[in-house]
Short mmCIF file of C-alpha atoms and ligand atoms in Angstrom, two decimals:
data_model
loop_
_atom_site.label_atom_id
_atom_site.label_comp_id
_atom_site.label_asym_id
_atom_site.label_seq_id
_atom_site.Cartn_x
_atom_site.Cartn_y
_atom_site.Cartn_z
CA UNK N 1 46.43 -96.26 -72.86
CA UNK N 2 49.61 -98.30 -73.69
CA UNK N 3 51.07 -99.06 -70.24
CA UNK N 4 55.02 -99.16 -70.19
CA UNK N 5 55.03 -103.04 -70.28
CA UNK N 6 53.07 -102.77 -73.52
CA UNK N 7 55.45 -100.27 -75.16
CA UNK N 8 58.33 -102.47 -73.86
CA UNK N 9 56.84 -105.75 -75.19
CA UNK N 10 56.62 -104.12 -78.68
CA UNK N 11 60.38 -103.18 -78.85
CA UNK N 12 61.43 -106.36 -77.64
CA UNK N 13 59.16 -107.94 -80.21
CA UNK N 14 60.79 -105.94 -82.91
CA UNK N 15 64.11 -107.98 -81.86
CA UNK N 16 62.11 -111.19 -81.97
CA UNK N 17 62.04 -111.53 -78.09
CA UNK N 18 59.07 -112.90 -76.28
CA UNK N 19 58.81 -110.94 -72.70
CA UNK N 20 56.62 -113.18 -71.35
CA UNK N 21 58.63 -116.42 -71.81
CA UNK N 22 61.47 -114.11 -70.32
CA UNK N 23 59.44 -113.58 -67.17
CA UNK N 24 58.40 -117.06 -66.49
CA UNK N 25 62.13 -118.29 -67.03
CA UNK N 26 63.46 -115.59 -64.60
CA UNK N 27 60.95 -116.69 -62.26
CA UNK N 28 62.21 -120.19 -62.26
CA UNK N 29 65.92 -119.75 -61.81
CA UNK N 30 66.72 -120.37 -58.15
CA UNK N 31 69.44 -117.94 -56.53
CA UNK N 32 70.95 -119.31 -53.55
CA UNK N 33 71.18 -116.59 -50.88
CA UNK N 34 74.13 -116.75 -48.40
CA UNK N 35 72.97 -116.46 -44.74
CA UNK N 36 76.30 -115.04 -43.59
CA UNK N 37 75.19 -111.47 -45.03
CA UNK N 38 72.99 -110.93 -41.93
CA UNK N 39 75.68 -111.56 -39.02
CA UNK N 40 79.24 -110.70 -40.57
CA UNK N 41 79.79 -114.42 -41.14
CA UNK N 42 79.99 -114.88 -37.38
CA UNK N 43 77.73 -117.83 -36.94
CA UNK N 44 76.57 -119.18 -33.77
CA UNK N 45 78.97 -122.01 -32.58
CA UNK N 46 81.95 -120.47 -31.37
CA UNK N 47 80.73 -117.81 -29.12
CA UNK N 48 82.22 -114.33 -30.46
CA UNK N 49 85.05 -115.87 -32.18
CA UNK N 50 86.30 -113.30 -34.59
CA UNK N 51 86.14 -113.99 -38.51
CA UNK N 52 89.31 -115.26 -39.58
CA UNK N 53 90.85 -117.27 -42.48
CA UNK N 54 91.76 -114.37 -44.48
CA UNK N 55 88.38 -112.97 -45.10
CA UNK N 56 86.98 -109.88 -43.44
CA UNK N 57 83.89 -107.83 -43.10
CA UNK N 58 84.11 -104.07 -42.57
CA UNK N 59 81.68 -101.79 -40.90
CA UNK N 60 79.64 -101.67 -37.94
CA UNK N 61 76.46 -100.87 -39.11
CA UNK N 62 73.76 -101.63 -36.29
CA UNK N 63 71.36 -104.62 -36.05
CA UNK N 64 73.73 -107.56 -36.81
CA UNK N 65 71.69 -110.69 -36.18
CA UNK N 66 73.06 -112.39 -32.92
CA UNK N 67 70.92 -115.58 -32.52
CA UNK N 68 69.14 -117.81 -34.95
CA UNK N 69 65.79 -116.20 -34.30
CA UNK N 70 67.12 -112.91 -35.19
CA UNK N 71 69.00 -114.18 -38.45
CA UNK N 72 65.73 -116.11 -39.51
CA UNK N 73 63.51 -113.00 -39.11
CA UNK N 74 66.01 -110.95 -41.04
CA UNK N 75 66.21 -113.29 -43.78
CA UNK N 76 62.46 -113.65 -43.98
CA UNK N 77 62.23 -109.97 -44.12
CA UNK N 78 64.95 -110.09 -47.11
CA UNK N 79 63.19 -112.65 -48.84
CA UNK N 80 59.73 -111.23 -48.71
CA UNK N 81 61.08 -108.39 -50.92
CA UNK N 82 62.58 -110.79 -53.24
CA UNK N 83 60.72 -112.50 -56.24
CA UNK N 84 61.39 -115.85 -58.08
CA UNK N 85 62.80 -118.98 -56.94
CA UNK N 86 64.96 -118.89 -53.88
CA UNK N 87 67.27 -121.24 -51.49
CA UNK N 88 69.37 -120.56 -48.54
CA UNK N 89 72.88 -121.21 -48.31
CA UNK N 90 74.24 -122.10 -44.65
CA UNK N 91 77.72 -122.69 -43.04
CA UNK N 92 78.32 -125.32 -40.58
CA UNK N 93 78.96 -122.48 -38.15
CA UNK N 94 75.21 -121.75 -37.96
CA UNK N 95 74.34 -125.23 -36.37
CA UNK N 96 71.71 -124.36 -33.62
CA UNK N 97 72.30 -126.14 -30.24
CA UNK N 98 69.33 -126.62 -27.97
CA UNK N 99 68.79 -127.72 -24.46
CA UNK N 100 72.35 -126.77 -23.43
CA UNK N 101 73.93 -129.18 -26.26
CA UNK N 102 77.26 -128.37 -27.93
CA UNK N 103 79.07 -130.25 -30.46
CA UNK N 104 82.62 -129.31 -32.04
CA UNK N 105 82.71 -128.90 -35.89
CA UNK N 106 83.46 -132.74 -36.21
CA UNK N 107 81.04 -133.96 -34.33
CA UNK N 108 78.03 -131.88 -36.24
CA UNK N 109 74.91 -133.83 -36.73
CA UNK N 110 71.73 -133.32 -39.05
CA UNK N 111 70.06 -132.61 -35.70
CA UNK N 112 71.78 -129.59 -34.94
CA UNK N 113 70.41 -128.05 -38.25
CA UNK N 114 66.56 -129.22 -37.61
CA UNK N 115 65.32 -125.69 -36.94
CA UNK N 116 66.97 -124.75 -40.59
CA UNK N 117 65.05 -127.62 -42.21
CA UNK N 118 61.86 -126.35 -40.65
CA UNK N 119 62.60 -122.68 -41.60
CA UNK N 120 63.27 -123.79 -45.30
CA UNK N 121 60.05 -125.88 -45.36
CA UNK N 122 57.99 -122.90 -43.96
CA UNK N 123 59.65 -120.54 -46.59
CA UNK N 124 59.75 -122.78 -49.47
CA UNK N 125 63.56 -122.88 -49.82
CA UNK N 126 66.24 -125.32 -50.88
CA UNK N 127 69.09 -125.54 -48.65
CA UNK N 128 72.87 -125.39 -49.87
CA UNK N 129 75.81 -126.00 -47.22
CA UNK N 130 79.36 -125.30 -46.50
CA UNK N 131 81.76 -126.90 -44.25
CA UNK N 132 83.22 -123.94 -41.86
CA UNK N 133 87.12 -124.47 -41.88
CA UNK N 134 87.69 -121.04 -40.72
CA UNK N 135 87.08 -118.83 -36.96
CA UNK N 136 87.90 -122.17 -35.06
CA UNK N 137 90.99 -122.67 -32.90
CA UNK N 138 91.57 -125.94 -34.83
CA UNK N 139 92.87 -123.81 -37.48
CA UNK N 140 96.49 -123.94 -36.68
CA UNK N 141 99.18 -121.73 -38.23
CA UNK N 142 96.39 -120.55 -40.77
CA UNK N 143 96.04 -124.23 -41.96
CA UNK N 144 93.40 -126.79 -42.05
CA UNK N 145 93.10 -129.63 -44.62
CA UNK N 146 96.81 -129.20 -45.71
CA UNK N 147 98.25 -128.99 -42.17
CA UNK N 148 101.13 -131.08 -41.29
CA UNK N 149 99.89 -131.69 -38.25
CA UNK N 150 98.00 -135.09 -38.44
CA UNK N 151 95.67 -134.26 -35.45
CA UNK N 152 94.44 -131.05 -37.20
CA UNK N 153 93.97 -132.47 -40.52
CA UNK N 154 92.00 -135.43 -39.39
CA UNK N 155 89.81 -133.02 -37.37
CA UNK N 156 89.12 -131.12 -40.49
CA UNK N 157 88.48 -134.24 -42.44
CA UNK N 158 85.92 -135.59 -39.99
CA UNK N 159 84.16 -132.13 -40.16
CA UNK N 160 83.97 -132.03 -43.97
CA UNK N 161 82.48 -135.63 -43.91
CA UNK N 162 79.68 -134.54 -41.05
CA UNK N 163 78.93 -131.50 -43.26
CA UNK N 164 78.34 -133.99 -46.39
CA UNK N 165 76.20 -136.20 -44.34
CA UNK N 166 74.22 -132.78 -43.07
CA UNK N 167 73.96 -131.95 -46.73
CA UNK N 168 72.50 -135.40 -47.61
CA UNK N 169 69.90 -134.69 -44.81
CA UNK N 170 69.05 -131.31 -46.17
CA UNK N 171 68.37 -132.97 -49.59
CA UNK N 172 66.22 -135.77 -48.34
CA UNK N 173 64.35 -133.88 -46.29
CA UNK N 174 63.57 -131.04 -48.82
CA UNK N 175 63.48 -132.88 -51.88
CA UNK N 176 65.83 -131.04 -54.06
CA UNK N 177 69.87 -131.28 -54.23
CA UNK N 178 72.24 -129.54 -51.57
CA UNK N 179 75.33 -127.98 -53.14
CA UNK N 180 77.92 -128.78 -50.45
CA UNK N 181 80.87 -126.43 -51.30
CA UNK N 182 84.23 -126.64 -49.65
CA UNK N 183 86.55 -123.53 -49.45
CA UNK N 184 89.40 -123.49 -47.16
CA UNK N 185 91.82 -120.70 -46.13
CA UNK N 186 94.90 -122.45 -46.24
CA UNK N 187 97.96 -120.51 -47.37
CA UNK N 188 101.01 -118.63 -46.24
CA UNK N 189 101.81 -114.95 -45.65
CA UNK N 190 105.40 -115.12 -47.30
CA UNK N 191 107.28 -117.25 -49.70
CA UNK N 192 106.62 -120.72 -48.88
CA UNK N 193 109.66 -123.36 -48.69
CA UNK N 194 107.37 -126.06 -50.10
CA UNK N 195 104.35 -125.58 -52.31
CA UNK N 196 104.12 -129.32 -53.15
CA UNK N 197 103.76 -131.04 -49.98
CA UNK N 198 100.67 -129.18 -48.52
CA UNK N 199 99.03 -129.56 -52.02
CA UNK N 200 99.45 -133.32 -51.51
CA UNK N 201 98.14 -133.21 -48.01
CA UNK N 202 95.19 -131.33 -49.17
CA UNK N 203 94.55 -133.95 -51.96
CA UNK N 204 94.74 -136.58 -49.80
CA UNK N 205 92.20 -134.91 -47.31
CA UNK N 206 89.77 -134.54 -50.39
CA UNK N 207 90.18 -138.14 -51.34
CA UNK N 208 89.27 -139.29 -47.78
CA UNK N 209 86.27 -136.45 -47.64
CA UNK N 210 84.55 -137.62 -51.01
CA UNK N 211 85.34 -141.02 -50.54
CA UNK N 212 81.52 -142.02 -50.35
CA UNK N 213 79.00 -140.75 -52.72
CA UNK N 214 75.93 -139.26 -50.90
CA UNK N 215 72.32 -139.02 -52.53
CA UNK N 216 71.21 -135.45 -53.39
CA UNK N 217 74.47 -133.92 -52.63
CA UNK N 218 76.52 -132.00 -55.42
CA UNK N 219 80.17 -131.38 -54.16
CA UNK N 220 82.17 -128.74 -55.14
CA UNK N 221 85.67 -126.96 -54.13
CA UNK N 222 86.23 -123.36 -54.33
CA UNK N 223 89.78 -122.13 -55.37
CA UNK N 224 91.10 -118.61 -54.29
CA UNK N 225 94.21 -116.75 -55.46
CA UNK N 226 94.99 -115.10 -51.97
CA UNK N 227 93.70 -114.03 -48.53
CA UNK N 228 94.34 -111.66 -46.20
CA UNK N 229 97.34 -112.26 -44.52
CA UNK N 230 97.92 -115.21 -46.62
CA UNK N 231 99.06 -113.27 -49.49
CA UNK N 232 101.99 -115.36 -51.22
CA UNK N 233 100.56 -118.91 -51.48
CA UNK N 234 97.06 -120.58 -51.60
CA UNK N 235 97.29 -124.38 -51.18
CA UNK N 236 93.68 -124.52 -52.94
CA UNK N 237 94.56 -122.25 -56.03
CA UNK N 238 92.53 -122.67 -59.03
CA UNK N 239 94.77 -125.15 -60.94
CA UNK N 240 94.86 -127.63 -57.93
CA UNK N 241 91.20 -127.71 -57.61
CA UNK N 242 90.27 -127.50 -61.55
CA UNK N 243 92.67 -130.54 -61.57
CA UNK N 244 90.99 -132.31 -58.95
CA UNK N 245 87.38 -131.67 -60.09
CA UNK N 246 88.15 -132.89 -63.51
CA UNK N 247 89.54 -135.97 -62.43
CA UNK N 248 86.93 -136.85 -59.68
CA UNK N 249 83.71 -137.23 -61.45
CA UNK N 250 80.80 -135.88 -59.01
CA UNK N 251 83.08 -133.13 -57.75
CA UNK N 252 82.55 -129.81 -59.06
CA UNK N 253 84.73 -126.60 -59.12
CA UNK N 254 83.12 -123.67 -57.81
CA UNK N 255 83.85 -120.36 -59.31
CA UNK N 256 83.70 -117.19 -57.15
CA UNK N 257 84.53 -113.99 -59.22
CA UNK N 258 86.31 -112.47 -56.18
CA UNK N 259 88.96 -115.38 -56.39
CA UNK N 260 90.98 -114.37 -59.37
CA UNK N 261 93.39 -111.79 -60.63
CA UNK N 262 91.71 -108.54 -61.14
CA UNK N 263 91.66 -108.88 -64.94
CA UNK N 264 90.74 -112.47 -65.23
CA UNK N 265 86.82 -112.70 -65.71
CA UNK N 266 84.55 -115.48 -64.53
CA UNK N 267 82.30 -114.59 -67.47
CA UNK N 268 84.94 -115.89 -69.65
CA UNK N 269 85.64 -118.76 -67.51
CA UNK N 270 81.92 -120.37 -67.50
CA UNK N 271 81.88 -121.39 -71.06
CA UNK N 272 85.35 -123.24 -70.53
CA UNK N 273 84.12 -125.01 -67.62
CA UNK N 274 80.52 -125.90 -69.65
CA UNK N 275 82.91 -127.81 -72.27
CA UNK N 276 84.03 -130.17 -69.25
CA UNK N 277 81.44 -130.19 -66.60
CA UNK N 278 77.74 -131.14 -66.58
CA UNK N 279 77.51 -128.37 -63.66
CA UNK N 280 79.36 -125.23 -62.71
CA UNK N 281 78.51 -123.61 -59.16
CA UNK N 282 79.20 -120.01 -58.74
CA UNK N 283 79.74 -117.78 -55.99
CA UNK N 284 78.62 -114.18 -57.45
CA UNK N 285 80.24 -111.23 -55.46
CA UNK N 286 81.97 -108.13 -56.09
CA UNK N 287 85.55 -107.56 -55.66
CA UNK N 288 86.89 -103.94 -55.16
CA UNK N 289 90.52 -104.23 -55.64
CA UNK N 290 90.60 -107.24 -53.57
CA UNK N 291 88.45 -110.03 -52.43
CA UNK N 292 86.06 -107.71 -50.77
CA UNK N 293 82.82 -109.23 -51.12
CA UNK N 294 80.89 -106.08 -51.69
CA UNK N 295 77.39 -106.10 -52.20
CA UNK N 296 76.47 -107.30 -55.89
CA UNK N 297 75.83 -104.40 -58.03
CA UNK N 298 74.28 -104.43 -61.78
CA UNK N 299 77.55 -103.85 -63.30
CA UNK N 300 79.27 -104.98 -66.46
CA UNK N 301 80.79 -108.23 -64.95
CA UNK N 302 77.43 -109.03 -63.44
CA UNK N 303 75.44 -108.83 -66.50
CA UNK N 304 78.08 -110.66 -68.64
CA UNK N 305 78.00 -113.31 -66.16
CA UNK N 306 74.18 -113.63 -66.56
CA UNK N 307 74.44 -113.36 -70.41
CA UNK N 308 76.95 -116.63 -70.32
CA UNK N 309 74.42 -118.56 -68.03
CA UNK N 310 71.54 -117.62 -70.62
CA UNK N 311 73.07 -117.53 -73.92
CA UNK N 312 74.49 -121.15 -73.31
CA UNK N 313 71.18 -122.51 -72.08
CA UNK N 314 72.94 -123.30 -68.78
CA UNK N 315 70.22 -121.83 -66.22
CA UNK N 316 70.22 -125.44 -64.88
CA UNK N 317 73.73 -126.42 -65.22
CA UNK N 318 75.07 -123.17 -63.46
CA UNK N 319 74.41 -123.10 -59.58
CA UNK N 320 74.10 -119.44 -58.68
CA UNK N 321 75.01 -118.61 -55.15
CA UNK N 322 75.58 -115.32 -53.70
CA UNK N 323 78.67 -114.50 -51.66
CA UNK N 324 78.99 -110.95 -50.14
CA UNK N 325 78.98 -109.51 -46.83
CA UNK N 326 79.02 -105.71 -46.31
CA UNK N 327 78.60 -104.92 -42.43
CA UNK N 328 78.53 -101.05 -43.34
CA UNK N 329 75.02 -100.87 -44.65
CA UNK N 330 71.74 -102.21 -43.59
CA UNK N 331 72.48 -105.88 -44.02
CA UNK N 332 68.82 -106.88 -44.98
CA UNK N 333 68.94 -104.06 -47.53
CA UNK N 334 72.33 -105.68 -48.88
CA UNK N 335 70.50 -108.82 -49.44
CA UNK N 336 67.80 -107.34 -51.32
CA UNK N 337 69.60 -104.88 -53.41
CA UNK N 338 72.48 -107.67 -54.24
CA UNK N 339 69.62 -110.66 -54.85
CA UNK N 340 67.50 -108.36 -56.89
CA UNK N 341 70.65 -107.23 -59.06
CA UNK N 342 71.39 -110.88 -59.85
CA UNK N 343 67.99 -111.41 -61.08
CA UNK N 344 68.10 -107.99 -63.15
CA UNK N 345 71.14 -109.36 -64.94
CA UNK N 346 69.61 -112.64 -65.72
CA UNK N 347 66.64 -110.54 -67.09
CA UNK N 348 68.77 -108.49 -69.06
CA UNK N 349 70.32 -111.83 -70.48
CA UNK N 350 66.99 -113.28 -71.09
CA UNK N 351 65.89 -110.36 -73.00
CA UNK N 352 68.42 -110.41 -75.62
CA UNK N 353 68.34 -111.86 -79.36
CA UNK N 354 71.18 -114.44 -78.78
CA UNK N 355 70.76 -116.34 -81.99
CA UNK N 356 71.14 -113.17 -83.98
CA UNK N 357 74.12 -112.03 -82.14
CA UNK N 358 75.76 -115.34 -82.52
CA UNK N 359 74.98 -115.31 -86.34
CA UNK N 360 76.66 -111.71 -86.54
CA UNK N 361 79.81 -113.01 -84.88
CA UNK N 362 79.84 -116.11 -87.23
CA UNK N 363 79.44 -113.68 -90.15
CA UNK N 364 82.46 -111.46 -88.87
CA UNK N 365 79.66 -108.57 -88.92
CA UNK N 366 81.62 -107.25 -86.22
CA UNK N 367 80.22 -103.66 -86.57
CA UNK N 368 76.65 -104.50 -86.67
CA UNK N 369 77.36 -106.79 -83.73
CA UNK N 370 78.79 -103.71 -81.68
CA UNK N 371 75.90 -101.39 -82.70
CA UNK N 372 73.36 -104.25 -81.72
CA UNK N 373 75.24 -104.98 -78.16
CA UNK N 374 75.22 -101.27 -77.53
CA UNK N 375 71.56 -100.76 -78.55
CA UNK N 376 70.45 -103.42 -76.18
CA UNK N 377 71.92 -101.63 -73.22
CA UNK N 378 69.05 -98.88 -73.19
CA UNK N 379 66.16 -101.27 -74.13
CA UNK N 380 63.24 -100.75 -71.86
CA UNK N 381 64.15 -103.68 -69.62
CA UNK N 382 63.11 -101.34 -66.49
CA UNK N 383 59.36 -101.93 -67.48
CA UNK N 384 59.73 -105.80 -67.66
CA UNK N 385 61.59 -105.76 -64.28
CA UNK N 386 58.77 -103.89 -62.88
CA UNK N 387 56.34 -106.43 -64.17
CA UNK N 388 58.40 -109.21 -62.61
CA UNK N 389 57.99 -107.64 -59.42
CA UNK N 390 54.34 -107.14 -59.85
CA UNK N 391 53.53 -110.50 -60.76
CA UNK N 392 55.97 -112.10 -57.92
CA UNK N 393 53.96 -109.95 -55.46
CA UNK N 394 56.94 -108.23 -54.38
CA UNK N 395 57.47 -104.10 -54.51
CA UNK N 396 59.43 -102.30 -57.28
CA UNK N 397 62.65 -100.95 -56.87
CA UNK N 398 61.63 -97.75 -55.53
CA UNK N 399 58.79 -98.99 -53.12
CA UNK N 400 60.95 -101.62 -50.63
CA UNK N 401 63.20 -99.15 -49.12
CA UNK N 402 60.57 -98.16 -46.84
CA UNK N 403 59.84 -101.41 -45.53
CA UNK N 404 63.59 -102.07 -44.70
CA UNK N 405 63.76 -98.90 -42.91
CA UNK N 406 60.47 -99.59 -40.92
CA UNK N 407 62.14 -102.77 -39.98
CA UNK N 408 65.71 -101.22 -39.14
CA UNK N 409 63.45 -98.82 -36.73
CA UNK N 410 61.50 -101.31 -35.08
CA UNK N 411 63.60 -104.61 -35.00
CA UNK N 412 67.43 -103.79 -35.74
CA UNK N 413 67.90 -100.83 -34.03
CA UNK N 414 66.64 -102.23 -30.94
CA UNK N 415 69.16 -104.81 -30.74
CA UNK N 416 71.78 -102.66 -28.75
C1 LIG D 501 86.05 -116.73 -48.97
C2 LIG D 501 85.33 -117.58 -50.00
C3 LIG D 501 84.16 -118.56 -49.25
C4 LIG D 501 83.52 -117.41 -48.02
C5 LIG D 501 82.03 -118.12 -47.44
C6 LIG D 501 81.82 -117.79 -46.29
O1 LIG D 501 87.00 -116.37 -49.80
O2 LIG D 501 84.47 -116.82 -50.82
O3 LIG D 501 83.13 -118.79 -50.05
O4 LIG D 501 83.08 -116.26 -48.50
O5 LIG D 501 82.17 -119.48 -47.57
ZN1 LIG D 502 82.93 -117.81 -51.94
#
């Protein structure tokens, strides 16, 4: 008897698509999974300091990871339910201090991340990294690298340089690149008196931070349109960082799809960036009315982002990272759902007849193009996705939930 997979393969073959090739391509596309979904972006280095910087987690679902051990255990549980190549994305605030030691953000060293390197080796993960320029007393009046206070600015410059060195240590220890992505909250709640000078100070800070090239480190800067309490002006805007990256080889412009005006689509920006940069780092998230960082769903924009990556042959040029944090649902499930959705979107894109669709566009056969694009939406991708999960040794969509619920009962709910 034909299996669902056999039937699906035949349907896809009629469009000229090799399902096995799509499956092995999907397996190789690394997804960088952010550690901060597990603890509501709090980190370990500031002893319960609240999340600040214009970003916010909402919800109080039980079981937040409070220690490195808990976060690692939760992350491991999540990735045991996710197939394909994976990386872990850390923030500087996740430093692990041992033997009563403590280092402020400007004095962080690779040894404060030694346990993460061990963890990454054990779990076969590359590491990506981020300076943490928020949730810290040296953020003064909402400013870091653009502050008029030279002491503040120098502190954050030192922090970012320390982070790049740590990123280089990750790359060296793990034999894979480390994306070191810089996002700062700097901005104003209300109409500024001077928009230019803060940007010039940020530019000068970046020049200091990126003065030295570091092996294995891919540097990126992440723009934003506004933050909570910083609604009127963001120093590190889209044009600011795009210009900076374009004029500083080796520094890339990271696109976070929660950081633009609501009708601006990152799916449309990827190809524009590919014209000018050899790499395009991404933060894939889901903004709901604002930069809310909801768990990524398999919606139209996610699929379109994946389609742009795949059909432009850019699976190695785009660095796919996730960036969401929902504290209102089981956090392990949030990781599993969001990451698997990213992979499903990629699979959807890998199962499309791109050459044929492109030819229809070039022939101005827009009626047929629309017909085919819509037909593709109901092709039997589910059977192929199930096969992917099977071949990766992870449960199918309707099979993993019990594992997470058992973990919630036995581990998360006991955290008090
Ligand atoms: C904030 C940015 C940034 C953070 C993480 C925690 O708006 O998206 O990437 O979400 O670094
Ligand atoms: Zn982001």
